Coordinates of C-alpha atoms and ligand atoms in Angstrom, one line a residue:
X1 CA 66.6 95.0 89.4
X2 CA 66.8 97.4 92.6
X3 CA 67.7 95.3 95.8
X4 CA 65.2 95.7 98.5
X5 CA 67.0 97.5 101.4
X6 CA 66.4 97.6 105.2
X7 CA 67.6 100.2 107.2
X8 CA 68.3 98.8 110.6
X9 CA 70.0 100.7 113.5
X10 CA 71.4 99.0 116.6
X11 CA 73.9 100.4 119.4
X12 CA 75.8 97.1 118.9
X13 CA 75.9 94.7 115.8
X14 CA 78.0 91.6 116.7
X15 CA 79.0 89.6 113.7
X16 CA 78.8 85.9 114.3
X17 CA 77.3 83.5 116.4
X18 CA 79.9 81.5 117.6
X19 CA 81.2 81.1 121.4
X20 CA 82.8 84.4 121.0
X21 CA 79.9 86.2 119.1
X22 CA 77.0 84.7 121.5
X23 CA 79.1 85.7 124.6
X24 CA 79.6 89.2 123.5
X25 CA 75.8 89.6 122.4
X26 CA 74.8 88.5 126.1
X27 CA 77.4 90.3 127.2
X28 CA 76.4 93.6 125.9
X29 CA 72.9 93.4 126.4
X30 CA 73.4 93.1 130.0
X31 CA 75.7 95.9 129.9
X32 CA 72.5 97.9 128.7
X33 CA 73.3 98.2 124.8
X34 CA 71.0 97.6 122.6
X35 CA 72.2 94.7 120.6
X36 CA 71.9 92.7 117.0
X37 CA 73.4 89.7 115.7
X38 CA 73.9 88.9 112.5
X39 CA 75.7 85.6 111.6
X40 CA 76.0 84.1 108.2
X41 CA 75.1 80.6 109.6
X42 CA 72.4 79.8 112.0
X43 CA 71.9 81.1 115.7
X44 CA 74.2 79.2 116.9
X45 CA 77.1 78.0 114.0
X46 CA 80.7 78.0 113.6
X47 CA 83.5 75.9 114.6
X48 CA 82.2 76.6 118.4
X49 CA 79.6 73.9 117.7
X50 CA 82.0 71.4 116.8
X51 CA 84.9 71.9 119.0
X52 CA 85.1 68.6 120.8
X53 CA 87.4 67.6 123.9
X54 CA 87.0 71.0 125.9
X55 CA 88.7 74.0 127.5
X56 CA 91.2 74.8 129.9
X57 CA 90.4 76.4 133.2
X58 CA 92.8 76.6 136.4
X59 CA 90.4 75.2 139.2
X60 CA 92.5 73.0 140.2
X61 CA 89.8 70.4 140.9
X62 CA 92.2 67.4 139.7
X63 CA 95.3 68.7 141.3
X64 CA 95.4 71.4 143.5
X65 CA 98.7 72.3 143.1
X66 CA 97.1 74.0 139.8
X67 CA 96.2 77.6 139.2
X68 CA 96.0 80.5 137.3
X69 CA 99.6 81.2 137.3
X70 CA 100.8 78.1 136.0
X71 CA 98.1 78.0 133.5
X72 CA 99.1 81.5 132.7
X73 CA 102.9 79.9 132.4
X74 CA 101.9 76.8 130.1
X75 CA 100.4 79.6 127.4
X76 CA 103.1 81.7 127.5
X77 CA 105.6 78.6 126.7
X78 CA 103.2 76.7 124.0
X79 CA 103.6 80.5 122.3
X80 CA 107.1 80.5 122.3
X81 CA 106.8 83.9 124.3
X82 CA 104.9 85.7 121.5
X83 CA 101.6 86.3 123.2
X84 CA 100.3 89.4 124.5
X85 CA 100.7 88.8 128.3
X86 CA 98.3 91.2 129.8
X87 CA 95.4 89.6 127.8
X88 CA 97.0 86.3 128.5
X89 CA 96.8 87.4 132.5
X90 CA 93.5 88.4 132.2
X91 CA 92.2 85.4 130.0
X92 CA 93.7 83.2 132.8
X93 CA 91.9 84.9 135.7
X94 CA 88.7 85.3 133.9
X95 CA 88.2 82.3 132.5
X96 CA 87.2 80.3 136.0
X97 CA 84.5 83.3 136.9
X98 CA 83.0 83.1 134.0
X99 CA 82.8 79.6 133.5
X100 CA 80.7 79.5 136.8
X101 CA 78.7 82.1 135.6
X102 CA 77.7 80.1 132.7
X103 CA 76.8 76.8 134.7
X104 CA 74.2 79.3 136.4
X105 CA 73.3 79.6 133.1
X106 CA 73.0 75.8 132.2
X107 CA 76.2 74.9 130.9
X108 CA 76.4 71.3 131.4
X109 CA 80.2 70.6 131.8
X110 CA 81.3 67.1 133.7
X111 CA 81.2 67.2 137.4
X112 CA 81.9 64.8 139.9
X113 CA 80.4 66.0 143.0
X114 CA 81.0 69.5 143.4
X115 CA 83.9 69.5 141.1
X116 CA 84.8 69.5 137.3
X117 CA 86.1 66.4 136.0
X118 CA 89.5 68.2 134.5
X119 CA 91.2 65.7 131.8
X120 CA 95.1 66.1 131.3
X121 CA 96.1 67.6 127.9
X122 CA 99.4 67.8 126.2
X123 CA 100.9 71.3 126.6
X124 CA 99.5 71.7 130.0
X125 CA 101.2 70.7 133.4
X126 CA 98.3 69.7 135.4
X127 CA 94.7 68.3 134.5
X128 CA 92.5 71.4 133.1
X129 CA 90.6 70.6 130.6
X130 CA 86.9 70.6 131.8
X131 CA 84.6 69.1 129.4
X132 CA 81.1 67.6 128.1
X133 CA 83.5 63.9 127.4
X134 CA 83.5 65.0 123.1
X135 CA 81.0 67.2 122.8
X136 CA 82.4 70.4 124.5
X137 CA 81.0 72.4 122.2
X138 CA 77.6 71.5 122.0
X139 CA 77.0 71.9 125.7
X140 CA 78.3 75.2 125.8
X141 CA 76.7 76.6 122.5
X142 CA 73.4 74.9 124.2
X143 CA 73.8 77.3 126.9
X144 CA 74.8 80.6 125.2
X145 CA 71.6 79.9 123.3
X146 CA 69.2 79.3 125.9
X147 CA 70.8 82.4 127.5
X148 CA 70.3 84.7 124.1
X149 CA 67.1 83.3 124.0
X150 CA 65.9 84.2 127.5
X151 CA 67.2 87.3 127.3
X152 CA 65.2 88.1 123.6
X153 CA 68.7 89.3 121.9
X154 CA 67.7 90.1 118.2
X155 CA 69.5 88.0 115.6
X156 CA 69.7 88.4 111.7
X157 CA 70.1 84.7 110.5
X158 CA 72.0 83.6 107.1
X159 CA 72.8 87.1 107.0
X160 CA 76.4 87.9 105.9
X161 CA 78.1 91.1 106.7
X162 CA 80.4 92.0 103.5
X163 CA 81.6 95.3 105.0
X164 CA 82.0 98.1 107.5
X165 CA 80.5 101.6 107.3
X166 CA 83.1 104.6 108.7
X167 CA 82.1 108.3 109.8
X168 CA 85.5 110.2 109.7
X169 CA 88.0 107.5 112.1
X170 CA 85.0 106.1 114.0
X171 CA 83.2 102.6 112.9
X172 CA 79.2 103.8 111.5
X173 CA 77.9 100.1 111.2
X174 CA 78.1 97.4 108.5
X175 CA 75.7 96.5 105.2
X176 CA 75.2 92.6 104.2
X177 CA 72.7 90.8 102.5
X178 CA 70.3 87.7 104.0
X179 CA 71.9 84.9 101.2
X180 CA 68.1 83.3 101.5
X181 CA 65.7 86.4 100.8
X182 CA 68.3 87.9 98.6
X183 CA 67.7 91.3 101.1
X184 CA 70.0 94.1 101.4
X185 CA 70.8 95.3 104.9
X186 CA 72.2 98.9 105.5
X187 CA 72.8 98.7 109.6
X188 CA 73.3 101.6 111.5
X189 CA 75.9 100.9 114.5
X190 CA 77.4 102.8 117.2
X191 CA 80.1 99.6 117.8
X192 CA 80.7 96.7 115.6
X193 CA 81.8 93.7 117.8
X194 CA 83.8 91.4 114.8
X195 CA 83.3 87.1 116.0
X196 CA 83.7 85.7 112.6
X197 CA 85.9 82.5 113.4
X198 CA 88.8 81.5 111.5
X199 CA 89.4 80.5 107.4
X200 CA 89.5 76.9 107.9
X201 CA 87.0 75.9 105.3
X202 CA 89.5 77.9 102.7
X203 CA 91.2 74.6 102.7
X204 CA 90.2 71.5 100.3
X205 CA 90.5 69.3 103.4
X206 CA 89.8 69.5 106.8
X207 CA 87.4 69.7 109.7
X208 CA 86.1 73.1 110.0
X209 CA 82.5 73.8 109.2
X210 CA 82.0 75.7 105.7
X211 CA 81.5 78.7 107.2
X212 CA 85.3 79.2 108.1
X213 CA 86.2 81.6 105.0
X214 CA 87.7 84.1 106.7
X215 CA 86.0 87.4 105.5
X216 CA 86.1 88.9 108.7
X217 CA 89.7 89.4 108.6
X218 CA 89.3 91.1 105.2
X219 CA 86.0 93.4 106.5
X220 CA 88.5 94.0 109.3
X221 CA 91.7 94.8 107.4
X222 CA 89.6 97.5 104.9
X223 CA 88.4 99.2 107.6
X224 CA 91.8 99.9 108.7
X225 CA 92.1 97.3 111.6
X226 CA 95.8 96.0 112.5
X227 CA 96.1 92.6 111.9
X228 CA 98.9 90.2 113.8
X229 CA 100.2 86.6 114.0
X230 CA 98.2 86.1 110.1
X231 CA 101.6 83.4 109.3
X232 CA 100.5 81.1 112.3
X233 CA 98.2 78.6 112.5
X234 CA 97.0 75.4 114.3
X235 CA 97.8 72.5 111.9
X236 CA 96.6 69.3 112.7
X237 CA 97.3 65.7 110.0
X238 CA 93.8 64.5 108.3
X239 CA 93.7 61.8 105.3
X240 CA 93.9 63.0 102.2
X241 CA 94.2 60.0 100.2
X242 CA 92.1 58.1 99.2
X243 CA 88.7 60.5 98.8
X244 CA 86.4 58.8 100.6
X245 CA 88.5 58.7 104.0
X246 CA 88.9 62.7 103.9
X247 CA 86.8 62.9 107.2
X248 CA 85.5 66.0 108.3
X249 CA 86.3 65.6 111.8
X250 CA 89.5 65.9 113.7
X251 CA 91.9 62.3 112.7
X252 CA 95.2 63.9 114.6
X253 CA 94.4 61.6 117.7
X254 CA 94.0 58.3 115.7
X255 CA 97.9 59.0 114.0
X256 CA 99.5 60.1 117.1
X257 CA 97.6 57.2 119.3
X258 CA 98.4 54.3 116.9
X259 CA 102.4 55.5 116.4
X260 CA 102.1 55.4 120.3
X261 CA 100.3 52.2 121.1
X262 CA 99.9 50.5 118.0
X263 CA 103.0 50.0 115.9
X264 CA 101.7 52.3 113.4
X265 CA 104.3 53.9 111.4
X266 CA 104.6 56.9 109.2
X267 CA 106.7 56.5 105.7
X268 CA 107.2 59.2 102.7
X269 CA 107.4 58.1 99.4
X270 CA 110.7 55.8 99.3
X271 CA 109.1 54.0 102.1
X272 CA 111.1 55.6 104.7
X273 CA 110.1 55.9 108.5
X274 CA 111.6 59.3 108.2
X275 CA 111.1 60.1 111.9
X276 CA 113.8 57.5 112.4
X277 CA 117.0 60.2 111.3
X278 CA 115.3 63.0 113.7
X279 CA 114.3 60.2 116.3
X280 CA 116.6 56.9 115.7
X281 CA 115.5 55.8 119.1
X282 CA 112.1 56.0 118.9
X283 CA 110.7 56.9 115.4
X284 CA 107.5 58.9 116.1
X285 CA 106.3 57.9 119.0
X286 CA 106.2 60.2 122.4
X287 CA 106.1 63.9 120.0
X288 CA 103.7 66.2 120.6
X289 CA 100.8 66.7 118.5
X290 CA 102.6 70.0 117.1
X291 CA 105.7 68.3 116.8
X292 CA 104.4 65.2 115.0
X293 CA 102.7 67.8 112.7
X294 CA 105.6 70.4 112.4
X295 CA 107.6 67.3 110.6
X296 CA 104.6 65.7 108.5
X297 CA 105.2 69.4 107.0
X298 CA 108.8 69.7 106.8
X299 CA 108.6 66.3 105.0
X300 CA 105.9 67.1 102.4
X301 CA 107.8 70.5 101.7
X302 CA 111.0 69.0 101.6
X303 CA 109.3 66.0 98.0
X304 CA 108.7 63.1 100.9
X305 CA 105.2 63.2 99.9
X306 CA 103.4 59.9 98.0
X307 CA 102.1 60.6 94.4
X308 CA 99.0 61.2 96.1
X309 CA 100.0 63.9 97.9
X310 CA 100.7 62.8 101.5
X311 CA 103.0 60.9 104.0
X312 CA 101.7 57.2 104.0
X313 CA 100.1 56.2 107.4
X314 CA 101.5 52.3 107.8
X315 CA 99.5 50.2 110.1
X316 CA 100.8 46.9 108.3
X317 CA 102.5 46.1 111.9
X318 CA 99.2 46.9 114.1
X319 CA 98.0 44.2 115.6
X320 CA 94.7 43.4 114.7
X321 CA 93.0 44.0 117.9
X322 CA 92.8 47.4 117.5
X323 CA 90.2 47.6 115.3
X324 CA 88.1 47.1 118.3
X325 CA 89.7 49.0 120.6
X326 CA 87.7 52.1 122.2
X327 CA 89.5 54.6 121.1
X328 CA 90.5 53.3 117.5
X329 CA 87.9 51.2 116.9
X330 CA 85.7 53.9 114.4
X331 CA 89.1 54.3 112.2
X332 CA 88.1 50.8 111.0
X333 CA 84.6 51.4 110.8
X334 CA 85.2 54.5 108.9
X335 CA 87.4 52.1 106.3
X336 CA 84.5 49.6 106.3
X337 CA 82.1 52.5 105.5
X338 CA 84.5 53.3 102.6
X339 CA 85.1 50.3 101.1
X340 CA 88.6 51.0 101.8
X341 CA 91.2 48.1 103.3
X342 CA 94.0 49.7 104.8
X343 CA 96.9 47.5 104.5
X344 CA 95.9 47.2 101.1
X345 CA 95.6 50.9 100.3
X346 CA 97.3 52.6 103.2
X347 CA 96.0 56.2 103.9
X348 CA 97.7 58.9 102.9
X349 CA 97.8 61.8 105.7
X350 CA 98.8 65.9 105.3
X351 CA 98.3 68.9 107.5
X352 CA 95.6 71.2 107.2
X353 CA 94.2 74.5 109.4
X354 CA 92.6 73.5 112.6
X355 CA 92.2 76.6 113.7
X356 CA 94.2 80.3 113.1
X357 CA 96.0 81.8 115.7
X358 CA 96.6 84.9 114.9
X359 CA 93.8 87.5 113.4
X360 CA 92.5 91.1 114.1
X361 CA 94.7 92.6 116.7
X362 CA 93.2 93.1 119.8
X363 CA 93.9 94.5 123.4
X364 CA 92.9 93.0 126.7
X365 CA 89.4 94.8 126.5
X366 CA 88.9 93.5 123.1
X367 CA 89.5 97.0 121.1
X368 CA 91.1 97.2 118.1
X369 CA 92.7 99.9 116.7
X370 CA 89.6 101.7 115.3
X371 CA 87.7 103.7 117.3
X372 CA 84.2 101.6 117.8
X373 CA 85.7 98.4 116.2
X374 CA 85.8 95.3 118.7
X375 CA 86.9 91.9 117.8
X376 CA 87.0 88.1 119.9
X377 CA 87.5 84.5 119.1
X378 CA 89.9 83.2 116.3
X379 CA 89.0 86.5 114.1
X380 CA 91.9 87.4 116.7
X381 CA 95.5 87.5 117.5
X382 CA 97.4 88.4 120.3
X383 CA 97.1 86.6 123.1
X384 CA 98.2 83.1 121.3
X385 CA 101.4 84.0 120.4
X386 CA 102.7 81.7 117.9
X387 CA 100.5 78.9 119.1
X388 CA 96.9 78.1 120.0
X389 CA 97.7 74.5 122.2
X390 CA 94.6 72.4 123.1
X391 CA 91.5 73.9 125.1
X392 CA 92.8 77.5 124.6
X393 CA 90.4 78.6 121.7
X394 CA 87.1 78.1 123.5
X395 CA 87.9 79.8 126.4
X396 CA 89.9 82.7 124.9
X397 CA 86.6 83.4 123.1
X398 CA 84.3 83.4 125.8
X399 CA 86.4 85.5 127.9
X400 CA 87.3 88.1 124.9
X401 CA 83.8 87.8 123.5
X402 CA 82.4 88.7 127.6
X403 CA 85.3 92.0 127.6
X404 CA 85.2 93.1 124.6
X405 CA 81.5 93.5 124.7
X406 CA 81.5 95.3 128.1
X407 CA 84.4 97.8 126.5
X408 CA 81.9 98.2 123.5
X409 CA 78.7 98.5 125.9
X410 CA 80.6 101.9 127.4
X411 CA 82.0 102.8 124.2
X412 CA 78.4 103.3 122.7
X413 CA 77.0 104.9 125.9
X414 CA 79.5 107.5 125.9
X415 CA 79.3 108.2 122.0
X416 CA 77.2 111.7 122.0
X417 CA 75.7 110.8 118.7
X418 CA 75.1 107.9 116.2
X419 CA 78.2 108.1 113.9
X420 CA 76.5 108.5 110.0
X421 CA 76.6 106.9 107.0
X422 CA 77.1 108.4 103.9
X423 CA 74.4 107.5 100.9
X424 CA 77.5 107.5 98.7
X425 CA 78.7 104.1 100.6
X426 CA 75.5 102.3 101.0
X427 CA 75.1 103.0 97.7
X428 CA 78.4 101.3 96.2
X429 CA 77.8 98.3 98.9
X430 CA 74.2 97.7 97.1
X431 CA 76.2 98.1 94.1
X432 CA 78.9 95.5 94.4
X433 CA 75.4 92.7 95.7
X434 CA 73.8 94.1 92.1
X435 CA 77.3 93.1 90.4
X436 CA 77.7 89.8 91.9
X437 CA 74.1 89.0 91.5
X438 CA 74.7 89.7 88.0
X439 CA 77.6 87.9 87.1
X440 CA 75.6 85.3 88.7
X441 CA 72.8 85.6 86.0
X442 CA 75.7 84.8 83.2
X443 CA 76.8 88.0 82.8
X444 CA 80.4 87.5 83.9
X445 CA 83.0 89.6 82.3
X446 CA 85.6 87.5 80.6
X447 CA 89.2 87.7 81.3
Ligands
LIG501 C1 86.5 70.0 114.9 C2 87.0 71.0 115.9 C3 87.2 70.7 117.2 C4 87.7 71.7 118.1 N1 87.8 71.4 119.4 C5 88.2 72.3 120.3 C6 88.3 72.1 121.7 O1 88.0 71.0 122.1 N2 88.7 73.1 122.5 C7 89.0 74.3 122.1 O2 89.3 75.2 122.9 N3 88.9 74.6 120.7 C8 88.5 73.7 119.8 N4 88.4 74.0 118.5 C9 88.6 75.4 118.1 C10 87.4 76.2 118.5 O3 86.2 75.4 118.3 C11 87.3 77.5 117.6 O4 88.5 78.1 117.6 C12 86.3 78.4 118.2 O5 85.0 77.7 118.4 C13 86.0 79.6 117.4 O6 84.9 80.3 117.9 P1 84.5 81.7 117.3 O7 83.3 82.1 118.1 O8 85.6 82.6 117.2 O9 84.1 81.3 115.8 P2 83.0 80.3 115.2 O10 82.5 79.4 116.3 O11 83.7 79.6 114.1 O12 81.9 81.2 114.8 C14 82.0 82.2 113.7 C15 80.7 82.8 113.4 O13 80.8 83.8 112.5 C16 79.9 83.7 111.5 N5 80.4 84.4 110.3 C17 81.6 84.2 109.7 N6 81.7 85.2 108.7 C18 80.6 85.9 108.7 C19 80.1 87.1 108.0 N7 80.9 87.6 107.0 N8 78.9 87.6 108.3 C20 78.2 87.1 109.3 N9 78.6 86.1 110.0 C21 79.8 85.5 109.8 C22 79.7 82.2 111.3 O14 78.5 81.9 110.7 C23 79.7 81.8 112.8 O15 78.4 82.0 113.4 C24 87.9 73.0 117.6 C25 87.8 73.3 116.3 C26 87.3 72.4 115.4 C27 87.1 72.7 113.9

């Protein structure tokens, strides 16, 4: 059966409709492109809406010894020296601007008075984390939305983009089919802006949403994009044993806060509190999150892990009070929920992706290497180094999402003519939907 096909034709097709991908759409369009989303989730989705305790920003409303120097300091140390410090400069000096510009726009971040309530966070040296308490995300996706709304932006919904279109060097556009209608989209682009998150959801376990596969690196890559930083990543610990206690939020604070306060204790599969050779002082207690993750790892890699696959989270010696304590009490809950008593059947924790660091490799401006090809958001590398620490993601989005689509706004405008594409291409892109819609009718070729 022939796919129906829709020839669309936009200055600027952003892909994704994350912080990064709703930023750069706004962005654009006030640049004066003409501008189309498509996203492969809903207007918004992505990690962006679940990204919980906030983002750093240097305003130094906590302590005002703080600004963007330091900040720009406490990056460049959490990425062991590997990031890109011009985009790390720039991220540091934008961020605060453009954080007030969204306010006007209804962001509704905590304030007391005329100031943000900033929260410390490990990794940085002063309070900077500014916030909606754990729902960050929400409040900012609730005002990128209200914004793209306002302003009319056009968006393709459960639409995924499978693939780039060239003319010569120069990006052409992108084709991708609407997963619901079954519709074929050929989309005619002067400047493809890529937001498409990380690969998180590639894991069995883990909290990213579903959408995190990853593809955009891939679209990226075949187009010719260089990549950088692809071996690093932002692990965090999450239960993997038993089943029902493999949460699909982020667990890391309830292993590092119990070793801390509560006697917890982690043990591999002799029993041993391992931490105890690296740390005979202290065990576990007082690492960082990346630290405390780093040698869940090294165990695991090294046989330490249980016959269920993980290092066994102990809370035998917690006293029992903290099952009602604020900050651990819904780790007990969660167990009740489950039917799961935990001194009888300890959980079992490993490390999974919280988010990537690295990604498509972009400049300050958000350009990759292709001509007309722009990227932001954890589809990127660069300015992260070797490490993404907390509140860097959000903010590193918003402000590559808000550059790279002012870069791609002039790009288009000085393009003297729409780059084609070829019916050769749009043809073998309608091809490859035929084949997989085929294989998904039973005719799958053996192998
Ligand atoms: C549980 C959780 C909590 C977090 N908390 C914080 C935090 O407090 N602070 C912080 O700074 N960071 C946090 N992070 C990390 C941060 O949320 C992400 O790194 C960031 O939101 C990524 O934004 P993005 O716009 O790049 O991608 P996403 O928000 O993931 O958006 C990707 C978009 O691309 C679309 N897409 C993907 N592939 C395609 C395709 N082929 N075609 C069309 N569309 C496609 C998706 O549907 C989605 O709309 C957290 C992450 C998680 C998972």
């Amino acid at each position: 059966m022939a796919l129906e096909t829709s020839k669309v034709s936009t200055d600027i097709l952003v892909v994704g409709s994350g912080s990064a991908g709703a930023m750069a759409a706004i962005k654009a369009q006030m640049a004066g492109a003409d501008v189309l989303v498509v996203t492969k989730g809903p207007y918004p989705s992505g990690n962006s809406t679940k990204a919980l305790a906030g983002y750093a920003a240097a305003f130094g409303h906590a302590d005002e010894r703080d600004n963007t120097d330091i900040h720009f300091g406490d990056v460049i140390r959490n990425g062991i020296g590997l990031s890109n410090q011009i985009m790390v400069k720039t991220w540091v000096n934008t961020i605060c601007g453009l954080t007030e510009e969204l306010r006007g726009w209804g962001m509704d971040l905590i304030r007391d008075d005329d100031k943000y309530n900033q929260r410390p966070w490990e990794g940085h040296t002063y309070p900077r984390m500014i916030h909606h308490h754990w729902s960050t995300g929400k409040y900012i996706m609730k005002a990128l939305t209200a914004k793209s709304e306002e302003m009319g932006i056009k968006a393709l919904s459960h639409t995924i983009i499978g693939g780039l279109f060239k003319d010569g060097e120069r990006i052409s556009g992108a084709w991708g089919f609407n997963y619901r209608s079954g519709e074929f989209y050929v989309i005619e682009a002067k400047a493809v802006i890529m937001t498409t998150g990380g690969y998180g959801a590639m894991y069995p376990i883990g909290d990213n949403v579903g959408a995190a596969t990853g593809e955009g690196y891939a679209i990226a890559f075949d187009a010719g994009a260089e990549m950088i930083g692809m071996e690093f990543g932002h692990y965090l610990p999450t239960p993997v044993y038993p089943e029902s206690m493999q949460v699909k939020f982020t667990f890391a604070g309830y292993i590092n806060g119990l070793i801390n306060e509560g006697n917890a204790k982690l043990r591999n599969k002799n029993g041993e509190e391992f931490f105890k050779e690296k740390f005979p002082e202290t065990g576990a207690t007082k690492l960082k999150m990346e630290e405390l993750t780093r040698y869940i790892g090294e165990e695991l890699l090294k046989g330490g892990g249980n016959k269920n696959g993980g290092i066994v989270f102990d809370l035998t010696d917690t006293p029992a009070a903290f099952s009602e304590h604020p900050r651990f009490a819904r780790l007990w809950e969660l167990a009740d929920r489950a039917k799961v008593d935990l001194l009888e059947t300890p959980l079992e924790v490993s490390t999974y992706p919280h988010d990537l660091v690295g990604g498509i490799k972009i400049n300050e401006r958000g350009e990759t290497n292709v001509p007309g090809l722009f990227a932001a958001g954890e589809a990127t590398g660069g300015s992260h180094g070797a490490s993404r620490f907390g509140g860097s993601a959000l903010s590193d989005c918003m402000v590559f999402g808000a550059l790279g689509a002012e870069a791609a706004a002039v790009y288009a405008r000085e393009l003297n003519s729409q780059p084609g594409i070829a019916d050769g291409d749009a043809t073998a892109a309608a091809d490859k939907i035929a084949g997989w819609r085929a294989k998904e009718k039973g005719n799958r070729t053996q192998s």
